[in-house]
Coordinates of C-alpha atoms in Angstrom, one line a residue:
X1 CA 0.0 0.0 0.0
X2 CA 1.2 3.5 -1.1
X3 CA 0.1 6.3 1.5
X4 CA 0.7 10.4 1.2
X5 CA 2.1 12.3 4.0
X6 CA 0.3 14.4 6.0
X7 CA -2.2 11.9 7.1
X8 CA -4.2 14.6 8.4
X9 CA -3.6 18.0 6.9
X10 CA -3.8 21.4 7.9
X11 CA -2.7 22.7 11.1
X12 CA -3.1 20.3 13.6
X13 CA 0.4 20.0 15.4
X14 CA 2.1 18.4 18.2
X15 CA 0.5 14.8 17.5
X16 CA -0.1 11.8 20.5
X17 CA -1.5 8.7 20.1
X18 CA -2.7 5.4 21.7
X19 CA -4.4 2.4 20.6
X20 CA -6.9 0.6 22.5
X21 CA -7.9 -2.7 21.3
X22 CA -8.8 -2.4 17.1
X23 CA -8.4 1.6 17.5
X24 CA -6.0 4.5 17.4
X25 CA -7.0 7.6 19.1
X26 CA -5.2 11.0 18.5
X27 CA -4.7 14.7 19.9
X28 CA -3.4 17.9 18.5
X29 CA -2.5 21.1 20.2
X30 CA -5.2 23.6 19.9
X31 CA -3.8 27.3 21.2
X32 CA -6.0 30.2 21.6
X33 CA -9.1 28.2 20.0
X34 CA -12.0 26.6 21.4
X35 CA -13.0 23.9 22.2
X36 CA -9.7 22.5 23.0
X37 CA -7.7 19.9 22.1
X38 CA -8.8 18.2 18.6
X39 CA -9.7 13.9 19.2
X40 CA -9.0 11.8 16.3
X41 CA -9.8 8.2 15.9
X42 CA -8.4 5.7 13.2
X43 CA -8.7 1.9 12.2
X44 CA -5.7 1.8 9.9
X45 CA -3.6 5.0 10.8
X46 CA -3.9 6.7 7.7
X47 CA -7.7 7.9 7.8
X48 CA -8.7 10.0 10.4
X49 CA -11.8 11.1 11.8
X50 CA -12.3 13.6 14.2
X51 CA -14.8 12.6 16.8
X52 CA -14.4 15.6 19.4
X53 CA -12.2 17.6 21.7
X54 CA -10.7 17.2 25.1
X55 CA -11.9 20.6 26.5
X56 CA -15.3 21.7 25.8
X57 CA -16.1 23.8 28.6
X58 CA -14.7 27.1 29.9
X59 CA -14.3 25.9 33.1
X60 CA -11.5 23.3 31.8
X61 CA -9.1 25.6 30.4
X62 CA -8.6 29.6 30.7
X63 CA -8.4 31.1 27.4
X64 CA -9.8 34.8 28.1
X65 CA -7.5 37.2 26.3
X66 CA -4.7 34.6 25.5
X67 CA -2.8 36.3 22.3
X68 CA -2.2 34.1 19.1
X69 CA 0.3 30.6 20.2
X70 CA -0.8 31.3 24.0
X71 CA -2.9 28.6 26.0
X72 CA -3.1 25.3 25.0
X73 CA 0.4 23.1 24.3
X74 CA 1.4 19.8 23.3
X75 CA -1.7 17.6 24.9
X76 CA -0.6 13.6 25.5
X77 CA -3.1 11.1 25.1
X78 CA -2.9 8.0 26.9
X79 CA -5.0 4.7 28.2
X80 CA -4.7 2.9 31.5
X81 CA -7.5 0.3 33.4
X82 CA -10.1 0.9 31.1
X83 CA -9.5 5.3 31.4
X84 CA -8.7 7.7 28.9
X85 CA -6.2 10.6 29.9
X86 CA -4.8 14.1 28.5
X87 CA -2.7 16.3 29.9
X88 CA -1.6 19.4 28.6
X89 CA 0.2 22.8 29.2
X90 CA -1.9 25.9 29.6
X91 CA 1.2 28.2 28.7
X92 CA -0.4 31.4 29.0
X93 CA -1.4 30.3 32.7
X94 CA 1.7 28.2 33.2
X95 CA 0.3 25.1 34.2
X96 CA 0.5 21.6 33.6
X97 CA -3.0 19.4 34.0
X98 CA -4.8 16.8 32.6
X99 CA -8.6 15.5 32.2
X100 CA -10.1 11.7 32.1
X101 CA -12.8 10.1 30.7
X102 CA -14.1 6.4 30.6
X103 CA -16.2 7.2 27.2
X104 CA -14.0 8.4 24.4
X105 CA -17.5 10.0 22.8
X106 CA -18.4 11.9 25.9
X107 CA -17.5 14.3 28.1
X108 CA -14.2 14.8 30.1
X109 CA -13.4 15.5 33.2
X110 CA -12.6 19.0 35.3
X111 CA -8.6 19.2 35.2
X112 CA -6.3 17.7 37.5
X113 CA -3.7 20.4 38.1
X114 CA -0.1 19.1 38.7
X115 CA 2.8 20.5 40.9
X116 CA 5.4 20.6 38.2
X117 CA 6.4 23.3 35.5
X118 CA 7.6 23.2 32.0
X119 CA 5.9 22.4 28.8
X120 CA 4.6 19.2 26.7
X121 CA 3.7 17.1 29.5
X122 CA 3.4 13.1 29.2
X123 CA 2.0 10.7 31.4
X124 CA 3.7 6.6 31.7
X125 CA 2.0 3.7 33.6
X126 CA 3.7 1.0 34.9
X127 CA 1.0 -1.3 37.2
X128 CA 0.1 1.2 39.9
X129 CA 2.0 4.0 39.4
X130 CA 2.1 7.0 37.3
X131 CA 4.9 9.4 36.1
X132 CA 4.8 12.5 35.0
X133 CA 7.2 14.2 32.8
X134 CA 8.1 17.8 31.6
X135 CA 10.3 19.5 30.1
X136 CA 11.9 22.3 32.0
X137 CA 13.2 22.6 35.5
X138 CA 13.7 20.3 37.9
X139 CA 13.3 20.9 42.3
X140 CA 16.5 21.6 42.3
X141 CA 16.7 23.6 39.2
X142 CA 18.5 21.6 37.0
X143 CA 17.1 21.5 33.4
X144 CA 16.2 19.0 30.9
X145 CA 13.5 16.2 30.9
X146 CA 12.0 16.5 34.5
X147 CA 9.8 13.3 36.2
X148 CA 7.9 12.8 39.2
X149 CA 5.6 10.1 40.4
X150 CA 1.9 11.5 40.9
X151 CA -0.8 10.2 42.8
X152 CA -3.3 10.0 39.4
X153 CA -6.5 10.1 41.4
X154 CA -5.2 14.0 42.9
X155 CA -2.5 14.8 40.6
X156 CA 0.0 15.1 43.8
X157 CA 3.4 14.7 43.6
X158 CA 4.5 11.3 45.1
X159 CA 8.0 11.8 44.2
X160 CA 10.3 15.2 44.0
X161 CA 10.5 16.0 40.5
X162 CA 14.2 15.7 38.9
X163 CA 15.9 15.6 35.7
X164 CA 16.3 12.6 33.7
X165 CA 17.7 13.4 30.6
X166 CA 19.0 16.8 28.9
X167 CA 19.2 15.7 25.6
X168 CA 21.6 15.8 23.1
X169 CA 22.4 19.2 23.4
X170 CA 20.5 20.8 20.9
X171 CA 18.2 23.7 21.8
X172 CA 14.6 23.8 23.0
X173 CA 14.2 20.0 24.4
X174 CA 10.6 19.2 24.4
X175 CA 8.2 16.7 23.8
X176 CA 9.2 13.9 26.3
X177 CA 7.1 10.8 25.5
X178 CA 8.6 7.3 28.0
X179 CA 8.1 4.0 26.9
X180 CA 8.4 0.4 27.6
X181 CA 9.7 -1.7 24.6
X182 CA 11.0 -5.3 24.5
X183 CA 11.9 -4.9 28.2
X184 CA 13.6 -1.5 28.2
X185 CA 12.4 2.1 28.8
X186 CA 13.1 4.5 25.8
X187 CA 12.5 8.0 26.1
X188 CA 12.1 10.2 22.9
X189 CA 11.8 14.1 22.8
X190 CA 12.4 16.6 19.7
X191 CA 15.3 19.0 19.6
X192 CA 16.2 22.2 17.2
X193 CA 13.1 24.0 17.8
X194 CA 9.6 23.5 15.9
X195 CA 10.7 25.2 12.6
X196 CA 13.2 24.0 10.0
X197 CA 16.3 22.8 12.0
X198 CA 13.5 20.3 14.1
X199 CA 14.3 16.6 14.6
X200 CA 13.7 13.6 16.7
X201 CA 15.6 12.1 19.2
X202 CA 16.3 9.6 21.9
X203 CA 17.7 7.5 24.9
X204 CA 16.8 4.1 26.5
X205 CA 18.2 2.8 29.8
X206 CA 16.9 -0.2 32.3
X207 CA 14.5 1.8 34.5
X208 CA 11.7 4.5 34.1
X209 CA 13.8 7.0 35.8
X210 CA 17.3 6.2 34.1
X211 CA 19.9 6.5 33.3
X212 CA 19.1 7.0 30.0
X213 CA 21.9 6.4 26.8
X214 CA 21.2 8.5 24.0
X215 CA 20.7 6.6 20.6
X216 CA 24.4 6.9 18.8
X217 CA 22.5 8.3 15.7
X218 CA 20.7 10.6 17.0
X219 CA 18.7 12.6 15.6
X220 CA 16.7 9.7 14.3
X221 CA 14.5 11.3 12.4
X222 CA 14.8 14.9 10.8
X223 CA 14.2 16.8 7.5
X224 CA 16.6 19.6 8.0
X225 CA 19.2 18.8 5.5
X226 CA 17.0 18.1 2.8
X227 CA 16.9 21.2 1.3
X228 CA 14.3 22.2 -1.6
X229 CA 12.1 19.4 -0.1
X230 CA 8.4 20.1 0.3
X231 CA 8.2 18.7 3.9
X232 CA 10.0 20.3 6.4
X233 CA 10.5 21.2 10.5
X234 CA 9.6 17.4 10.9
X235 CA 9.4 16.8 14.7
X236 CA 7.6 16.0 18.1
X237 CA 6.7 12.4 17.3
X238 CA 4.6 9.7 19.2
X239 CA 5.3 6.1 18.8
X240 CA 2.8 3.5 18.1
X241 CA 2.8 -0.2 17.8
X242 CA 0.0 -1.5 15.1
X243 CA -2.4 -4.6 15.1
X244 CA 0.8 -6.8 13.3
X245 CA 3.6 -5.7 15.8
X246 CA 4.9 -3.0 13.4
X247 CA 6.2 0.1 15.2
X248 CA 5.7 3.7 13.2
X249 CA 5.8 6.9 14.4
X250 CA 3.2 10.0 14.6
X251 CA 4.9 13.5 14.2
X252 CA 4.6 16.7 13.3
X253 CA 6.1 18.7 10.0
X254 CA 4.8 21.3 7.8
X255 CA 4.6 21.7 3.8
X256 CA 6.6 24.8 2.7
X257 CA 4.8 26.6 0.0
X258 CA 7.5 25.9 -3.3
X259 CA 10.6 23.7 -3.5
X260 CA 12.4 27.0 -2.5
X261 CA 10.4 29.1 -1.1
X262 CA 10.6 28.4 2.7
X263 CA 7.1 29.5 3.9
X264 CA 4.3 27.5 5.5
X265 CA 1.6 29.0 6.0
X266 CA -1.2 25.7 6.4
X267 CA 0.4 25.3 9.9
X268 CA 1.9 22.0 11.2
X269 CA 0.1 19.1 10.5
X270 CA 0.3 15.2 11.1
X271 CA 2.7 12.9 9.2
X272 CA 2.9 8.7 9.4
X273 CA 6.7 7.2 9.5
X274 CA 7.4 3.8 9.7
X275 CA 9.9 2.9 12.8
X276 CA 11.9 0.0 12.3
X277 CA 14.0 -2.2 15.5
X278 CA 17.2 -3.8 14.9
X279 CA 18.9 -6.5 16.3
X280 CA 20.3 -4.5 19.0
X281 CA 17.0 -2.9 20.1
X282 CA 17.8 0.4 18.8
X283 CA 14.9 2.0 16.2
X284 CA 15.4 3.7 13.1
X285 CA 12.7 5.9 11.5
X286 CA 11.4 6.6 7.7
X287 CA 14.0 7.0 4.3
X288 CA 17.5 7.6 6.2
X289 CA 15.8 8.9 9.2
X290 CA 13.9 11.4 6.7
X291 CA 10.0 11.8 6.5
X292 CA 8.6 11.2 2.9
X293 CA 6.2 12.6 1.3
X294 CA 4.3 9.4 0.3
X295 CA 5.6 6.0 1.3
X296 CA 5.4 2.5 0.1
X297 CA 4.8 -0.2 2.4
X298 CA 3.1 -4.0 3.1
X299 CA 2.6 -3.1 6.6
X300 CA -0.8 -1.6 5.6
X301 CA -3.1 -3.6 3.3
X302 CA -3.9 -3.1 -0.3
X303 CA -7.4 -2.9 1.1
X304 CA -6.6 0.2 3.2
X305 CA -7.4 3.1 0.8
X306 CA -6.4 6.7 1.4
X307 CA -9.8 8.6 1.4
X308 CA -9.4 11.9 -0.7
X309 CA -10.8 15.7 1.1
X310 CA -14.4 15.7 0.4
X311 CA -15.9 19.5 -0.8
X312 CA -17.0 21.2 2.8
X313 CA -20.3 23.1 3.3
X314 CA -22.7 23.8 6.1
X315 CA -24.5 20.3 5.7
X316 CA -21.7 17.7 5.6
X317 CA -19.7 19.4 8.5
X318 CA -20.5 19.1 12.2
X319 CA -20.1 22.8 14.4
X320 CA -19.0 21.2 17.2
X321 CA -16.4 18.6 15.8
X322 CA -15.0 20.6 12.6
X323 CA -15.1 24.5 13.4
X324 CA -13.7 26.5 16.2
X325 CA -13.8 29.6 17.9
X326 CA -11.3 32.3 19.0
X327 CA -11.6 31.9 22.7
X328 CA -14.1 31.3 24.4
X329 CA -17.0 32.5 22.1
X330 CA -20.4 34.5 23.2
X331 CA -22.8 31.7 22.1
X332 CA -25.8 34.3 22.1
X333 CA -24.1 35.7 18.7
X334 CA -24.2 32.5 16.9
X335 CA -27.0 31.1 15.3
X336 CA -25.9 28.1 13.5
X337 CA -28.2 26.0 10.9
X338 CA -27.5 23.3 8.8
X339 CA -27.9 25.5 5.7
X340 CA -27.5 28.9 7.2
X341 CA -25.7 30.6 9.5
X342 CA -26.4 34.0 11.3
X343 CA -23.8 36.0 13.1
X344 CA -24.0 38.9 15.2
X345 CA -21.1 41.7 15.2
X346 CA -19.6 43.2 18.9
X347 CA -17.5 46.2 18.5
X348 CA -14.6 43.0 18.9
X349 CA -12.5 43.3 16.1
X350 CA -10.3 40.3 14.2
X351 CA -7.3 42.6 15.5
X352 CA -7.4 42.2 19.3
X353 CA -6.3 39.5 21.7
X354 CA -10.3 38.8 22.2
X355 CA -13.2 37.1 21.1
X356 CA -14.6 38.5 17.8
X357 CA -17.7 36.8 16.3
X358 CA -15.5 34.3 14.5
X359 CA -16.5 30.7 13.4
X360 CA -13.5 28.9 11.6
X361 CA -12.0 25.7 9.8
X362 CA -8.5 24.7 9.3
X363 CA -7.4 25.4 6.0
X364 CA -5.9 21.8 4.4
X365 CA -4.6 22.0 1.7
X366 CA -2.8 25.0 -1.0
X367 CA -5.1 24.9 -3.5
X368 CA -8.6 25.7 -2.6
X369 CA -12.2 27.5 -3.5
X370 CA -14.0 29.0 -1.0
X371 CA -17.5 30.4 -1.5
X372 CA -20.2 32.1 0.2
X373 CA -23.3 34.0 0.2
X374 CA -23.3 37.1 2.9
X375 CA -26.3 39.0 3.8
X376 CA -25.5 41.6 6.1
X377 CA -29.5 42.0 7.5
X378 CA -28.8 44.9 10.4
X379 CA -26.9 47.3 11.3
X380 CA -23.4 49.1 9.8
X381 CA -20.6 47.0 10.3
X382 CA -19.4 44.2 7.8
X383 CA -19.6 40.5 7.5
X384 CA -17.5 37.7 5.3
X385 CA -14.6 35.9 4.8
X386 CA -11.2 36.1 6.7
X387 CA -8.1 34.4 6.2
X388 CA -6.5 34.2 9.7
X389 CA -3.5 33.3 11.1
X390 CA -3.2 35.8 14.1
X391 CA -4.5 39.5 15.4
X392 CA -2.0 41.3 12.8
X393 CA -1.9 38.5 10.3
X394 CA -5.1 38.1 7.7
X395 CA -7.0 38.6 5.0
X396 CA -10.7 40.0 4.7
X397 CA -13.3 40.1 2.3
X398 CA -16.6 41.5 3.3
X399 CA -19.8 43.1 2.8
X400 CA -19.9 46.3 4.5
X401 CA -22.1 49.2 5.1
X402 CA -21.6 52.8 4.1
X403 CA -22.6 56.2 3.8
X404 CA -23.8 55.6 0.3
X405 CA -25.2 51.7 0.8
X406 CA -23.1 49.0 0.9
X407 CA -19.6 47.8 -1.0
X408 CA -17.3 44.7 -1.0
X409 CA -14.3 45.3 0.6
X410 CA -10.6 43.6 0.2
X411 CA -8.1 44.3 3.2
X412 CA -5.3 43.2 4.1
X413 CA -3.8 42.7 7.6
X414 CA 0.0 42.6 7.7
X415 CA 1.8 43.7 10.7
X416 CA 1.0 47.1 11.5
X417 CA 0.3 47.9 8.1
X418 CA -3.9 47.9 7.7
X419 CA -5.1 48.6 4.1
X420 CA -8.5 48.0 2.5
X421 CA -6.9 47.4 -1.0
X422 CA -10.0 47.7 -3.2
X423 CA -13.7 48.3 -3.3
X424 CA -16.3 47.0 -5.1
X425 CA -19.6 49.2 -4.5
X426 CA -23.1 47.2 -4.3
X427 CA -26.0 50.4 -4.5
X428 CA -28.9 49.2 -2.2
X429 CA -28.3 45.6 -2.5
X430 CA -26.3 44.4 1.0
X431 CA -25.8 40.7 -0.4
X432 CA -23.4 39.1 -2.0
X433 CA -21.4 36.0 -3.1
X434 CA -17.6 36.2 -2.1
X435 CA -15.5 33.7 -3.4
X436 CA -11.5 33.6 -2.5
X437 CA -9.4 31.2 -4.1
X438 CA -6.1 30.0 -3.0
X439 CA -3.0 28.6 -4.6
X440 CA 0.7 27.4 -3.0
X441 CA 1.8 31.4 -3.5
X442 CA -1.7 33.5 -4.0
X443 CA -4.9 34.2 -3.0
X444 CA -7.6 36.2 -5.0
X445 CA -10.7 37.0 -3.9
X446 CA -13.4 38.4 -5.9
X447 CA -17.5 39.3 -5.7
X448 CA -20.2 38.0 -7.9
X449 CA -23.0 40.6 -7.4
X450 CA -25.6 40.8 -10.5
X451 CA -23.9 37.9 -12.1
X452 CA -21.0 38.8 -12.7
X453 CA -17.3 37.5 -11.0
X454 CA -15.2 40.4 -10.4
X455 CA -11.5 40.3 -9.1
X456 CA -10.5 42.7 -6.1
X457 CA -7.5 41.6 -6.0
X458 CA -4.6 39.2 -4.8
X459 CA -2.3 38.9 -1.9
X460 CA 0.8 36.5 -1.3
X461 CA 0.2 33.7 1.2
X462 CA 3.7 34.2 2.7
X463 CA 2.2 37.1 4.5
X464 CA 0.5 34.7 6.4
X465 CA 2.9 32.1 7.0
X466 CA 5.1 31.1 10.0
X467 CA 8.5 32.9 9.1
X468 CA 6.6 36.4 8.7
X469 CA 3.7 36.5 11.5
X470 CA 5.8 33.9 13.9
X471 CA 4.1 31.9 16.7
X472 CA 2.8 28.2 16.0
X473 CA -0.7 28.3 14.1
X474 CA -1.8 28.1 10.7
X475 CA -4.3 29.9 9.0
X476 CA -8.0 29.1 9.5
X477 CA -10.8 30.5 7.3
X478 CA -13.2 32.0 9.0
X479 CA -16.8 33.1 9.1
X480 CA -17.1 36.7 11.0
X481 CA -19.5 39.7 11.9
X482 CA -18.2 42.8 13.7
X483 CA -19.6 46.2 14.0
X484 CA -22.0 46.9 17.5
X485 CA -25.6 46.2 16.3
X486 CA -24.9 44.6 13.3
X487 CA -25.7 41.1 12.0
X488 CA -25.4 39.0 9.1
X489 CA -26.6 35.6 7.5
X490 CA -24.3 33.3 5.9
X491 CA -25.3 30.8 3.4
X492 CA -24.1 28.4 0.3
X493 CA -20.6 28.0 1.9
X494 CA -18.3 25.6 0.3
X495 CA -14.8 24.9 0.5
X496 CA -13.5 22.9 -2.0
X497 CA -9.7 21.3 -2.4
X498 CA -7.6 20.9 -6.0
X499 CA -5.2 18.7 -3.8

């Protein structure tokens, strides 16, 4: 079987994973959006579906005025006696916590708060105990990958935490994931920071808490030397043993926008390598320790076929599972329908650290149409379509209301810079159809009022990528209303992929 890298596109980084019995089950970082925490489950590893989030209430994770990349970092997901568990870092509140449930569908719990700092928390059980790992500073502030035993019923420290591993020396350790393979306990983390110089690495010693010896080859897995390759900044992986005893690894990465143009701008998504054991217990991972962009392999069946991105409208996407908020949203300004959608505007713009009237999806792929029908009904604010990847990076087109009647606007958010590029005047009429269409290197947005398309204008996506606006997102497209008093109705949305 031949499969394409990322197994689940768009931004979605910082992958776990855990199988329990026939079924994988995955979680992503989430940041400043709402609900928190995406939940993935797979049969084959290759197709995903999302089935929920971790954090669906306010009262499990404080998101208030959280900028762009603040709150919620690096979940784990893990299984023990019949109980799910995450645990993630809050970073804007600086703690570490995790939630439970005993239905995977349902609800989880209230979090479990845990005496211990640093980011990308993971969780290991061995019979009746459970340790908990960080990385950052240890009791007695040495750095590195810091453990304690917890009490998992409280979340109290049975153990002073202390440093078990710093790593091979390359900056920004994180991602600490332990494990218990063929009678020894390995410990993987990432190195080199989550951008172009990020790999994999590891130790394994005789014990949970060490010593730990560092794989000779380390990094074992990294795309940083393959320059003019699509797929880059691959790190942060999870390991997973399959149904036949095959090992393979879930990871991070991004997809740069041209062979040598090094902007990303879809965000970091989740990529499938195949981790192989040799005779001396040590693992390898992927093409040389490279992530590919498609791989062949019988450890998957013939059977097992990679499902293609399906058009997305109102109808075939659930609210709850496949769109997202900006913090935690005023649900009194959201009317949503399964073939329309009516927003209300707060004077909340798209430009502060707060909660607009924004309803989004991740953007998955380069080349894309999106459509839809705006109606602003009330008031004289503006309504449409917004290409976001933070407060001072995106891209509007909207309907708005002015002195003379109403107009289609194009503006474009870049740093401080704020400009409404172009105008396309409607009279009386305050509807129409805006349509944006994206490529690797443009998008180009346009109105059809009266039947006829016309072009506003384009804007390069590397505005919106990474290496210009920082911080570790990817751009969502979003449905918003602003303006005090105003309102809008949305309809005949579709987002449709080329690739």
């Amino acid at each position: 079987m031949k499969y394409s890298n990322p197994v689940i596109k768009g931004f979605y980084p910082d992958p776990s994973v855990c199988k329990v019995e026939d079924t994988y089950y995955l979680v992503c970082s989430s940041f400043q959006y709402f609900p928190g925490v995406p939940l993935f489950e797979s049969k084959d590893l290759v197709n995903w579906t999302q089935i929920g989030h971790c954090l669906t209430r306010a009262s499990q994770v404080e998101l208030g005025t959280v900028g762009s990349s603040g709150g919620v970092f690096a979940p784990t997901i893990r299984h023990n006696n019949g109980r799910f568990y995450m645990t993630t870092t809050n970073d804007t509140t600086r703690q570490n916590f995790y939630v439970w449930t005993d239905d995977i569908y349902g609800e989880w719990s209230e979090p479990v708060f845990v005496d211990q700092g640093g980011i990308d928390p993971d969780l290991y059980f061995e019979e009746d105990r459970a340790f908990f790992m960080s990385n950052g500073v240890d009791d007695n502030g040495i750095g590195g990958v810091v453990q304690c035993e917890i009490d998992i019923e409280t979340g109290s420290k049975r153990s002073p935490s202390r440093s078990i591993w710093k790593g091979t020396g390359g900056r920004y350790l994180e991602s600490p994931h332990l494990y218990k393979m063929n009678g020894r306990y390995y410990l993987m983390a990432a190195e080199g920071g989550t951008e172009y110089g990020h790999m994999v690495i590891y130790a394994r010693g005789d014990a949970p808490s060490g010593p730990f010896e560092s794989y000779p080859h380390n990094p074992v897995l990294t795309n940083r030397n393959l320059g003019g390759y699509e797929l880059q900044g691959v790190g942060h992986g999870d390991l997973i043993e399959d149904h036949a005893g095959n090992w393979w690894m879930l990871h991070l990465g991004f997809r740069q926008i041209g062979r040598w143009l090094t902007f990303h701008h879809l965000g970091r998504e989740v990529f499938l390598t195949p981790v192989t054991f040799d005779e001396d217990g040590w693992f390898t991972a992927g093409h040389n320790g490279t992530t590919l962009t498609s791989f062949e392999t019988d450890r998957i069946p013939d059977t097992v076929i990679q499902q293609a991105p399906q058009p997305v409208t109102f109808g075939n996407t659930n609210w709850a599972l496949d769109w997202c908020y900006l913090r935690h949203p005023a649900e009194e300004n959201y009317a949503l329908g399964t073939g329309k959608v009516t927003l209300k505007g707060t004077e909340i713009s798209l430009d502060v650290p707060a909660s607009p009237t924004f309803i989004g999806l991740r953007q998955r792929d380069f080349a894309a149409e999106i459509a839809c029908e705006v109606n602003l009904t009330q008031g004289t604010g503006e309504a449409g379509i917004t290409l976001y990847m933070d407060e001072q990076h995106h891209y509007d087109l909207a309907v708005r209301r002015n002195a003379d009647g109403y107009a289609v606007i194009e503006r474009l958010n870049i740093g401080d810079i704020k400009s409404v590029e172009h105008t396309v005047e409607l009279g009386n009429s305050s509807q129409a159809k805006l349509i944006v269409r994206a490529s690797h290197e443009r998008y180009s947005f346009f109105v059809e009022a009266d039947g006829k398309e016309v072009l506003l204008g384009t804007a390069q996506t590397r505005y919106l990528s990474s290496e210009v606006a920082g911080g570790f997102t990817g751009v969502l497209i979003g449905l918003y209303a602003q303006g005090e008093g105003s309102a809008a109705e949305f309809s005949n949305f579709k987002c449709e992929y080329a690739g």
